[in-house]
Coordinates of C-alpha atoms in Angstrom, one line a residue:
M1 CA -76.8 132.9 -13.2
M2 CA -74.2 135.0 -11.4
T3 CA -70.5 134.3 -12.0
L4 CA -67.6 134.8 -9.7
S5 CA -65.0 137.4 -10.6
P6 CA -61.9 138.8 -8.9
S7 CA -62.7 141.4 -6.3
S8 CA -61.3 144.9 -6.8
E9 CA -61.2 145.3 -3.0
S10 CA -58.9 143.6 -0.5
T11 CA -58.1 143.9 3.2
T12 CA -55.0 143.2 5.3
H13 CA -54.6 143.0 9.0
L14 CA -53.1 146.2 10.6
G15 CA -54.0 145.6 14.2
H16 CA -51.5 146.9 16.8
Y17 CA -48.5 146.7 14.4
G18 CA -48.7 150.4 13.7
L19 CA -48.0 151.0 17.4
I20 CA -44.8 148.9 17.2
A21 CA -43.7 150.7 14.1
G22 CA -44.5 154.0 15.8
V23 CA -42.3 153.4 18.9
F24 CA -39.5 152.1 16.5
D25 CA -39.7 155.5 14.7
E26 CA -39.9 157.5 17.9
L27 CA -36.5 156.2 19.0
D28 CA -35.1 157.4 15.6
I29 CA -32.9 154.3 15.2
S30 CA -33.4 153.5 11.6
D31 CA -30.6 155.8 10.2
L32 CA -28.3 154.7 13.1
I33 CA -28.8 151.0 12.2
D34 CA -28.2 151.7 8.5
T35 CA -25.1 153.6 9.3
L36 CA -23.7 150.8 11.4
L37 CA -25.0 148.0 9.2
P38 CA -24.8 149.3 5.6
K39 CA -26.6 147.2 3.1
K40 CA -25.0 145.7 0.0
S41 CA -26.2 146.8 -3.5
G42 CA -28.0 143.4 -4.0
H43 CA -30.3 143.9 -1.1
N44 CA -33.8 145.1 -1.8
I45 CA -34.4 146.6 1.6
P46 CA -32.1 148.0 4.3
H47 CA -31.2 146.2 7.5
S48 CA -33.1 148.7 9.6
T49 CA -36.3 147.8 7.8
V50 CA -35.6 144.1 8.3
I51 CA -35.0 144.6 12.0
K52 CA -38.2 146.7 12.3
A53 CA -40.0 143.8 10.6
M54 CA -38.4 141.3 13.1
C55 CA -39.8 143.4 16.0
I56 CA -43.2 143.6 14.4
N57 CA -43.1 139.8 14.1
G58 CA -41.7 139.3 17.6
L59 CA -44.4 141.5 19.1
G60 CA -47.1 140.0 17.0
F61 CA -48.2 137.6 19.8
T62 CA -49.6 135.4 17.1
E63 CA -48.3 132.0 18.3
R64 CA -46.2 131.9 15.1
R65 CA -42.7 130.4 15.4
L66 CA -39.7 132.2 14.0
Y67 CA -39.3 129.8 11.1
L68 CA -42.7 130.9 9.8
F69 CA -41.4 134.5 9.5
P70 CA -42.2 135.0 5.8
N71 CA -45.8 133.7 6.2
F72 CA -46.4 136.2 9.0
F73 CA -46.4 139.2 6.6
E74 CA -48.6 137.7 3.9
N75 CA -51.7 139.4 5.3
L76 CA -50.1 142.6 6.7
P77 CA -49.9 146.0 5.0
T78 CA -46.2 145.9 4.7
E79 CA -45.9 149.1 2.6
R80 CA -47.8 151.0 5.3
L81 CA -45.7 149.6 8.1
L82 CA -42.3 149.3 6.5
G83 CA -42.2 151.7 3.6
E84 CA -43.3 152.1 0.0
G85 CA -42.2 149.2 -2.2
V86 CA -41.7 146.8 0.7
L87 CA -43.8 143.7 -0.1
P88 CA -44.3 140.5 1.8
E89 CA -42.2 138.5 -0.6
H90 CA -39.2 140.7 0.2
L91 CA -39.2 139.5 3.8
N92 CA -37.9 136.0 3.2
D93 CA -35.6 133.7 5.2
D94 CA -32.5 134.8 3.2
V95 CA -33.1 138.5 4.0
F96 CA -33.8 137.6 7.6
G97 CA -30.6 135.5 7.9
R98 CA -28.4 138.0 6.2
T99 CA -29.5 140.7 8.7
L100 CA -28.8 138.4 11.7
D101 CA -25.3 137.8 10.2
K102 CA -24.7 141.5 9.8
I103 CA -25.8 142.1 13.5
Y104 CA -23.3 139.4 14.6
E105 CA -20.6 140.8 12.4
H106 CA -20.9 144.2 14.0
G107 CA -21.5 142.9 17.5
A108 CA -25.0 142.3 18.9
T109 CA -24.2 143.9 22.3
E110 CA -22.4 146.8 20.7
L111 CA -25.3 147.5 18.3
F112 CA -27.8 147.4 21.2
N113 CA -25.6 149.9 23.2
Y114 CA -25.7 152.3 20.3
I115 CA -29.5 151.9 20.1
I116 CA -29.9 152.6 23.8
L117 CA -27.8 155.8 23.6
Q118 CA -29.8 157.0 20.6
A119 CA -33.1 156.1 22.4
M120 CA -32.0 158.2 25.4
K121 CA -31.9 161.3 23.2
H122 CA -35.6 160.9 22.4
V123 CA -37.1 159.2 25.5
P124 CA -36.4 160.3 29.1
I125 CA -34.6 157.1 30.2
N126 CA -32.9 158.2 33.4
P127 CA -31.9 155.0 35.3
R128 CA -31.8 155.3 39.0
F129 CA -31.5 151.6 39.4
C130 CA -29.8 149.1 37.1
H131 CA -31.3 145.7 37.8
T132 CA -29.0 142.9 36.6
D133 CA -29.8 139.2 36.1
T134 CA -29.2 136.2 33.8
T135 CA -31.5 133.5 32.4
N136 CA -31.2 130.8 29.8
F137 CA -33.2 129.6 26.8
S138 CA -33.5 126.1 25.3
V139 CA -32.6 125.5 21.7
Y140 CA -33.5 122.6 19.4
G141 CA -30.9 120.7 17.3
D142 CA -27.2 119.9 17.5
Y143 CA -24.4 122.4 17.8
E144 CA -20.7 121.8 17.6
N145 CA -19.0 125.1 18.4
D146 CA -15.3 124.8 18.1
D147 CA -14.2 128.2 16.7
G148 CA -14.0 129.8 20.1
K149 CA -15.6 133.0 18.8
T150 CA -19.3 132.5 19.2
I151 CA -21.2 131.5 22.3
N152 CA -21.1 127.9 23.3
I153 CA -24.5 126.2 23.0
T154 CA -24.3 123.5 25.6
Y155 CA -26.1 121.8 28.6
G156 CA -26.3 124.1 31.6
H157 CA -28.7 124.7 34.5
P158 CA -32.1 124.6 33.0
K159 CA -34.6 127.0 34.5
D160 CA -37.3 125.5 32.3
K161 CA -36.5 122.0 33.5
R162 CA -35.7 120.8 30.0
V163 CA -32.5 119.0 30.9
D164 CA -32.6 117.2 27.5
L165 CA -32.1 120.4 25.5
L166 CA -29.0 122.5 24.8
R167 CA -29.2 126.1 25.8
F168 CA -27.7 129.6 25.7
S169 CA -27.9 132.3 28.4
I170 CA -28.7 136.0 28.3
S171 CA -27.3 138.7 30.7
M172 CA -29.7 141.7 30.8
V173 CA -30.0 144.9 32.7
T174 CA -33.2 146.9 33.1
D175 CA -34.0 150.3 34.7
Q176 CA -36.6 150.9 37.4
K177 CA -39.3 151.1 34.7
G178 CA -38.4 147.7 33.2
I179 CA -36.7 149.3 30.1
P180 CA -33.7 147.1 29.1
L181 CA -30.4 148.9 29.0
F182 CA -28.0 146.1 28.2
V183 CA -28.0 142.6 26.7
R184 CA -25.3 140.0 26.0
A185 CA -25.7 136.4 24.9
L186 CA -23.6 134.0 27.0
D187 CA -22.6 130.3 27.0
G188 CA -25.3 127.9 28.1
N189 CA -23.3 126.9 31.2
S190 CA -22.0 130.4 32.0
S191 CA -21.4 131.3 35.7
D192 CA -23.8 133.9 37.1
K193 CA -21.2 135.0 39.6
K194 CA -18.8 136.0 36.8
A195 CA -21.4 137.2 34.3
L196 CA -23.2 139.6 36.7
I197 CA -20.0 141.6 37.7
K198 CA -18.9 141.6 34.1
T199 CA -22.3 143.0 33.0
I200 CA -22.2 145.7 35.6
K201 CA -18.7 146.8 34.5
E202 CA -19.7 146.8 30.8
L203 CA -22.9 148.8 31.4
T204 CA -21.0 151.4 33.4
Q205 CA -18.5 151.8 30.6
N206 CA -21.2 152.0 27.9
L207 CA -23.6 154.4 29.5
N208 CA -22.8 157.7 31.2
L209 CA -24.6 156.8 34.4
D210 CA -25.3 159.2 37.3
E211 CA -23.2 158.7 40.4
R212 CA -26.2 157.7 42.5
V213 CA -27.3 154.8 40.3
Y214 CA -27.6 151.6 42.2
H215 CA -26.7 148.2 40.7
V216 CA -29.2 145.7 42.0
A217 CA -28.6 142.0 41.7
D218 CA -29.6 138.8 43.5
S219 CA -27.4 136.7 45.7
A220 CA -25.5 135.1 42.8
F221 CA -23.7 138.5 42.5
Y222 CA -22.6 138.6 46.1
T223 CA -19.2 137.0 46.3
E224 CA -16.1 138.2 48.1
D225 CA -14.3 138.7 44.7
N226 CA -17.3 140.7 43.2
V227 CA -17.6 142.9 46.3
K228 CA -13.9 143.7 46.2
E229 CA -14.1 144.4 42.5
I230 CA -17.0 146.8 42.7
G231 CA -15.5 148.3 45.9
T232 CA -16.5 151.9 46.2
N233 CA -16.5 152.6 42.4
A234 CA -20.3 152.1 42.2
F235 CA -23.2 151.5 44.6
F236 CA -24.7 148.0 44.8
I237 CA -27.6 146.4 46.5
S238 CA -27.7 142.6 46.8
R239 CA -29.0 139.8 48.8
A240 CA -26.2 138.2 51.0
P241 CA -26.3 134.4 50.6
A242 CA -27.0 132.4 53.7
T243 CA -24.0 130.2 52.9
I244 CA -21.6 132.9 54.1
N245 CA -20.6 132.2 57.7
E246 CA -21.2 135.7 58.9
A247 CA -24.7 135.7 57.3
K248 CA -25.5 132.3 58.6
E249 CA -24.7 133.3 62.2
L250 CA -26.7 136.6 61.8
L251 CA -29.8 134.8 60.4
I252 CA -30.1 132.6 63.5
A253 CA -29.0 135.2 66.1
D254 CA -31.5 136.3 68.7
L255 CA -32.2 139.8 67.3
I256 CA -34.6 142.5 68.3
L257 CA -36.3 143.4 65.0
K258 CA -38.0 146.7 64.4
T259 CA -41.1 147.1 62.3
C260 CA -40.5 148.7 58.9
S261 CA -42.7 151.3 57.2
D262 CA -44.1 148.4 55.3
E263 CA -45.6 146.6 58.3
R264 CA -45.3 143.2 56.6
Y265 CA -41.5 143.4 57.3
S266 CA -39.3 143.9 60.4
C267 CA -35.6 144.5 60.4
Y268 CA -32.3 144.7 62.2
S269 CA -29.3 146.8 60.9
T270 CA -25.6 146.1 61.4
K271 CA -22.3 146.8 59.7
S272 CA -20.1 144.4 57.8
C273 CA -16.7 144.5 56.1
Y274 CA -17.2 141.5 53.9
G275 CA -14.8 141.5 51.0
G276 CA -12.8 144.3 52.6
V277 CA -15.6 146.8 51.8
E278 CA -17.5 148.6 54.5
Q279 CA -21.2 147.8 54.1
L280 CA -24.7 148.1 55.6
W281 CA -26.3 144.8 56.3
V282 CA -30.0 144.6 57.2
V283 CA -31.7 141.4 58.4
F284 CA -35.3 141.5 57.2
C285 CA -38.1 139.2 58.3
S286 CA -41.1 138.9 55.9
E287 CA -44.3 137.7 57.6
E288 CA -45.7 136.5 54.3
M289 CA -42.5 134.6 53.5
K290 CA -42.4 133.1 57.0
K291 CA -46.0 131.8 56.7
K292 CA -45.2 130.2 53.3
E293 CA -42.0 128.6 54.6
E294 CA -43.7 127.3 57.7
K295 CA -46.2 125.3 55.6
T296 CA -43.5 123.3 54.0
F297 CA -41.0 123.3 56.9
E298 CA -42.2 120.1 58.6
E299 CA -42.3 118.2 55.3
K300 CA -38.8 119.4 54.5
I301 CA -37.6 118.2 57.9
I302 CA -39.0 114.7 57.3
K303 CA -37.4 114.4 53.9
E304 CA -34.1 115.6 55.2
L305 CA -34.2 112.9 57.9
E306 CA -34.9 110.2 55.4
A307 CA -31.9 111.4 53.3
A308 CA -29.7 111.5 56.4
E309 CA -30.7 108.0 57.4
K310 CA -29.8 106.7 53.9
S311 CA -26.4 108.5 54.2
L312 CA -25.8 106.9 57.6
K313 CA -26.8 103.4 56.3
K314 CA -24.1 103.8 53.6
L315 CA -21.6 104.7 56.3
S316 CA -22.7 101.7 58.3
N317 CA -21.7 99.4 55.4
R318 CA -18.1 100.6 55.5
E319 CA -15.4 98.4 57.3
F320 CA -12.7 100.1 59.3
A321 CA -9.3 98.8 60.3
C322 CA -9.7 99.9 64.0
E323 CA -12.3 101.1 66.4
A324 CA -10.7 104.6 66.5
D325 CA -11.1 105.0 62.7
A326 CA -14.8 104.0 63.0
R327 CA -15.5 106.5 65.8
M328 CA -13.7 109.2 63.9
A329 CA -15.8 108.5 60.8
A330 CA -19.0 108.7 62.9
E331 CA -17.9 112.0 64.4
Q332 CA -17.1 113.4 61.0
W333 CA -20.5 112.4 59.7
L334 CA -22.1 114.2 62.6
K335 CA -20.1 117.3 61.9
E336 CA -21.2 117.3 58.3
N337 CA -24.8 116.7 59.3
E338 CA -25.0 119.1 62.2
S339 CA -28.8 119.1 62.4
Y340 CA -28.8 115.6 63.9
E341 CA -27.6 113.8 67.0
F342 CA -27.0 110.1 67.7
T343 CA -29.6 108.2 69.8
K344 CA -27.4 105.1 69.5
L345 CA -23.8 104.6 68.5
D346 CA -22.1 101.2 68.8
I347 CA -18.9 99.9 67.1
K348 CA -19.4 96.3 66.2
T349 CA -16.6 93.9 65.1
K350 CA -16.7 91.6 62.1
S351 CA -14.2 88.9 61.0
H352 CA -13.1 87.8 57.6
R353 CA -11.0 84.7 56.6
L354 CA -7.7 85.7 55.1
E355 CA -7.0 85.5 51.4
N356 CA -10.7 86.1 50.6
K357 CA -11.6 82.5 51.5
K358 CA -15.3 81.8 51.6
G359 CA -17.3 80.1 54.4
R360 CA -17.0 80.2 58.2
P361 CA -13.4 80.2 59.6
R362 CA -12.1 76.9 61.2
K363 CA -11.3 76.7 64.8
D364 CA -8.0 78.4 65.6
E365 CA -7.8 79.7 61.9
E366 CA -6.2 83.2 61.7
V367 CA -8.8 85.9 60.7
Q368 CA -8.9 89.6 60.0
T369 CA -11.1 91.8 62.2
F370 CA -12.9 94.9 60.9
Y371 CA -15.0 97.5 62.8
M372 CA -18.4 98.8 61.7
I373 CA -20.6 101.6 62.9
E374 CA -24.1 100.8 64.1
A375 CA -26.0 104.0 64.8
E376 CA -29.4 105.6 65.0
I377 CA -30.2 109.4 64.7
K378 CA -32.8 112.0 65.4
H379 CA -33.0 115.7 64.8
D380 CA -31.2 118.0 67.1
R381 CA -34.2 120.0 68.6
E382 CA -32.1 123.1 69.2
K383 CA -30.8 123.2 65.6
V384 CA -34.4 122.7 64.3
Q385 CA -35.6 125.5 66.4
E386 CA -32.8 127.7 65.2
R387 CA -33.8 127.0 61.6
R388 CA -37.5 127.6 62.4
A389 CA -36.6 130.9 64.0
K390 CA -34.9 132.2 60.8
L391 CA -37.9 131.3 58.5
G392 CA -38.8 134.4 56.5
R393 CA -35.5 136.0 57.2
F394 CA -33.0 137.3 54.5
I395 CA -30.1 139.8 54.5
L396 CA -29.8 142.8 52.1
A397 CA -26.3 144.3 51.7
T398 CA -25.2 147.6 50.3
N399 CA -22.1 149.7 50.2
D400 CA -24.1 152.9 50.5
L401 CA -24.1 153.5 54.2
E402 CA -26.5 156.4 54.0
L403 CA -29.5 154.2 53.0
T404 CA -32.2 153.5 55.5
P405 CA -33.6 149.9 55.9
D406 CA -36.9 151.1 54.3
Q407 CA -35.1 152.5 51.2
L408 CA -32.9 149.4 50.9
L409 CA -35.9 147.1 51.0
E410 CA -37.9 149.3 48.5
Y411 CA -35.0 149.5 46.1
Y412 CA -34.3 145.7 46.2
K413 CA -37.9 144.8 45.6
E414 CA -37.8 146.6 42.3
Q415 CA -35.5 143.7 41.1
G416 CA -38.7 142.2 39.9
T417 CA -38.5 144.5 36.8
V418 CA -35.7 142.5 35.2
E419 CA -37.5 139.2 36.2
R420 CA -40.7 140.5 34.5
G421 CA -38.6 141.2 31.5
F422 CA -37.3 137.6 31.4
R423 CA -40.9 136.3 31.8
F424 CA -41.9 138.5 28.8
L425 CA -39.1 137.0 26.7
K426 CA -40.2 133.5 27.7
D427 CA -43.9 134.0 27.3
K428 CA -45.3 131.3 25.1
S429 CA -47.0 133.9 22.9
F430 CA -43.7 135.7 22.3
R431 CA -42.5 132.9 20.0
V432 CA -39.2 134.6 19.0
S433 CA -37.8 133.0 22.1
E434 CA -38.4 129.5 20.6
V435 CA -35.1 129.2 18.9
Y436 CA -34.7 127.0 15.8
L437 CA -31.7 128.7 14.3
K438 CA -28.7 126.4 13.4
K439 CA -25.9 128.9 13.7
E440 CA -24.5 130.1 17.0
S441 CA -23.8 133.5 15.6
R442 CA -27.4 134.0 14.5
I443 CA -28.6 133.0 18.0
E444 CA -26.4 135.8 19.4
A445 CA -27.9 138.3 17.0
L446 CA -31.4 137.0 17.8
A447 CA -30.9 137.5 21.5
M448 CA -30.3 141.2 20.8
V449 CA -33.5 141.4 18.7
M450 CA -35.5 139.7 21.5
V451 CA -34.4 142.3 24.0
L452 CA -35.0 145.1 21.4
C453 CA -38.6 143.9 21.2
L454 CA -38.8 144.2 25.0
L455 CA -37.3 147.7 24.7
L456 CA -40.0 148.8 22.3
Y457 CA -42.8 147.2 24.3
S458 CA -41.7 148.6 27.7
I459 CA -41.2 152.1 26.3
A460 CA -44.6 152.1 24.6
E461 CA -46.2 150.9 27.9
W462 CA -44.4 153.4 30.0
K463 CA -45.3 156.2 27.6
L464 CA -49.0 155.4 27.4
R465 CA -49.3 155.1 31.2
T466 CA -47.5 158.4 31.6
R467 CA -49.8 160.1 29.0
L468 CA -53.0 158.7 30.6
E469 CA -51.9 160.0 34.0
E470 CA -51.0 163.5 32.6
A471 CA -54.2 163.8 30.7
K472 CA -56.3 162.4 33.6
E473 CA -57.7 159.8 31.1
A474 CA -58.2 156.1 31.4
I475 CA -59.1 153.2 29.1
R476 CA -61.1 150.0 30.0
N477 CA -59.3 147.0 31.1
Q478 CA -60.1 143.3 30.7
V479 CA -63.0 143.5 33.2
K480 CA -64.3 146.7 31.6
K481 CA -63.1 149.0 34.4
K482 CA -61.2 152.2 33.8
T483 CA -57.4 152.0 34.3
Q484 CA -54.5 154.3 33.9
T485 CA -52.0 151.4 34.0
P486 CA -52.9 149.0 31.2
T487 CA -50.5 146.5 30.0
M488 CA -49.4 147.0 26.4
K489 CA -50.4 143.5 25.5
W490 CA -54.0 144.4 26.5
V491 CA -53.8 147.6 24.4
F492 CA -52.6 145.5 21.5
F493 CA -55.7 143.4 21.9
L494 CA -57.9 146.5 21.7
F495 CA -56.5 147.1 18.2
R496 CA -57.2 143.5 17.0
R497 CA -60.0 144.4 14.6
I498 CA -58.3 147.2 12.7
T499 CA -57.6 146.5 9.0
E500 CA -56.5 148.3 5.9
L501 CA -58.9 148.3 3.0
V502 CA -57.5 148.7 -0.5
I503 CA -59.9 149.7 -3.3
E504 CA -59.0 150.0 -7.0
I505 CA -60.9 152.8 -8.8
D506 CA -60.0 153.6 -12.4
G507 CA -56.6 151.9 -12.0
K508 CA -55.9 154.0 -8.9
R509 CA -55.4 152.2 -5.5
I510 CA -57.1 153.9 -2.6
K511 CA -56.2 152.8 1.0
K512 CA -58.4 153.3 4.1
V513 CA -58.1 152.1 7.7
L514 CA -61.2 150.4 9.1
N515 CA -62.6 149.7 12.6
L516 CA -61.0 152.5 14.6
D517 CA -63.2 153.3 17.6
E518 CA -63.2 156.0 20.2
E519 CA -60.8 154.0 22.5
T520 CA -58.2 153.2 19.9
I521 CA -58.3 156.8 18.7
K522 CA -57.8 158.0 22.2
V523 CA -54.7 155.8 22.6
L524 CA -53.3 157.0 19.3
K525 CA -53.8 160.7 20.2
L526 CA -52.1 160.2 23.5
M527 CA -49.2 158.4 21.9
G528 CA -48.6 161.1 19.3
E529 CA -48.1 161.7 15.6
K530 CA -45.5 159.1 15.0
Y531 CA -48.1 156.5 15.9
E532 CA -51.2 158.1 14.4
K533 CA -49.6 158.3 10.9
Y534 CA -49.9 154.5 10.6
Y535 CA -53.6 154.6 11.0
M536 CA -54.4 157.6 8.8

C-alpha cells in the first residue's frame, strides 16, 4: 500500500506579476523611494519593496480586497518578484500600514511628483495636453477628522450614487496617452471649481512643461475667477457652461454652422473676453448628441411641466394682502419659469374672521380680505423651439487664438483619457479602490498608490503598443484576431497560466518558469530585459 509523503516539488503563481515588477524597475524609482522614505533598522524590507508589492497587489485583478493584502502573496514567488529573502510572511498588515504612514509623513503628492520626474528620465513622457479632472470614492466606517491636517472624510456629491457613505476625492492629471502626471487627495466635499485651478497651478510648478502644453478641463473649471487666474500664463481648453449668460444667448442664436473635418460636427467661431481674457469660443453641434437628446427631450418637457404645475399650486395656496402683491408674485413666478406662459390668471378674494375665530362670519361682522392667485399654464412654444434648436450644441473655449475649430475639438475630445483613468481606478476588479482603512492619513497615502498603479499600467500598455507597431508585430485579442493595440489587462490574462516550479535536489533548490508560450515570449522580448528577467 502506497503512503503519502511531502512533495519535494512546489509551484507558485507568477502570471503577469513579472510585467508589473518589470515596469516598476524600468522607471528606476526604488532607490529614489528609499532615499525619500528611509527605513528604520527594525524593518525587514525597505519601503520601495513594500510599495512595489502594493502595486503588484493593486494590479492583480484578483477580486481581493485590500484588507486581504497578506493572503494575496501566499501563493506568489515573492523572492523572484521582490528580491531574495522577501517572503510572504514579511508582507503583513503592520509593514503595509507603516509604509502608508511614511508616505503620508513625506507627503503623498510630493512623493508622486518625484516619481514622475524620475520616470520622465527613462520613459519619453512628453505631455502636449494635461487633462485635469476630479472624482470621489466611497469609504466604509466612521471618521472624525478634527486635526485640520489630513483630508476631511465626509459626505459629498456621490458619483457612485452611494449617498449613505462618506467619501474622499482625488484630483488627477493625465497626459494625452493617459499616463498620470499628478495626484492629490481632497476632502469628500471639495469644490471642483477651486480644485481644478489649484491642480493646474501645482502641476505647472512641479513639472517643467513646454510652453505649448494645453490644460484641458471640463466646464467645472470654467469660471470667471479661474479664467482670470490662468490668464495668459498658460493655454487652456474648456467647455463653457451654458449657465453663463453670454453662452446661453450664443447657444440659442440663429447661427450659420459650417461642417467640420469630422462630418459628425458643425461649428461657428466667435471671440469672447469672458473674465477679461481674450478667447476663441466655438459653438459645436454634434449630430450624434442631438439624436440622443431628441429621444428624451419630449419626456423631459412633460416632467418639467409637472414640476412647474406643482410649484404654481404651492403659489396658489399663498394669501396676499392686496391684489397688486398677488399679481406681482405671479409675474415673478413667470420670470423665474420663463419656459411657460399663463393660459389663465385670476386673482380671487378670500375672507377670514378676525382674531382667528372659526366658522362663517355673522352678518355685518368685520372680516379681513386676502387675495389668492388662480392660474393655469402651458409651455411657451417659442421657448421650447429655442431649446430644441440648441440640442446637441456645446461651446469650447480657449485662450489660444491660433487654434482652428478642428484642432480645438480634437484636443478637447482627448479629455476622455483622464476619465478612462478614473474608470480604471473604480473598476470592480481593481479592488484597491475599495477603501477599508480607518485613518485619514493612510487614505491620502493609498490614493497616491492607486494612481501609481495606473502609472505603471498605462506606461506598460503604451510601451507594448509602441513596440508592436515598430516591429510590425501583433498579438491575438479576445476574439482571436491580430491587434497592435491590446489592453494591458488582456495581456495580463494571456500570462495567467505561468507558474514558478521549485524542485529540491540534494538539498539544492532549483527554480524554473513553466507554461511560457510563443505569444507570451513575444510580449516579453518586445518589452525588454527588465521584464524578461522575471521569467528566466
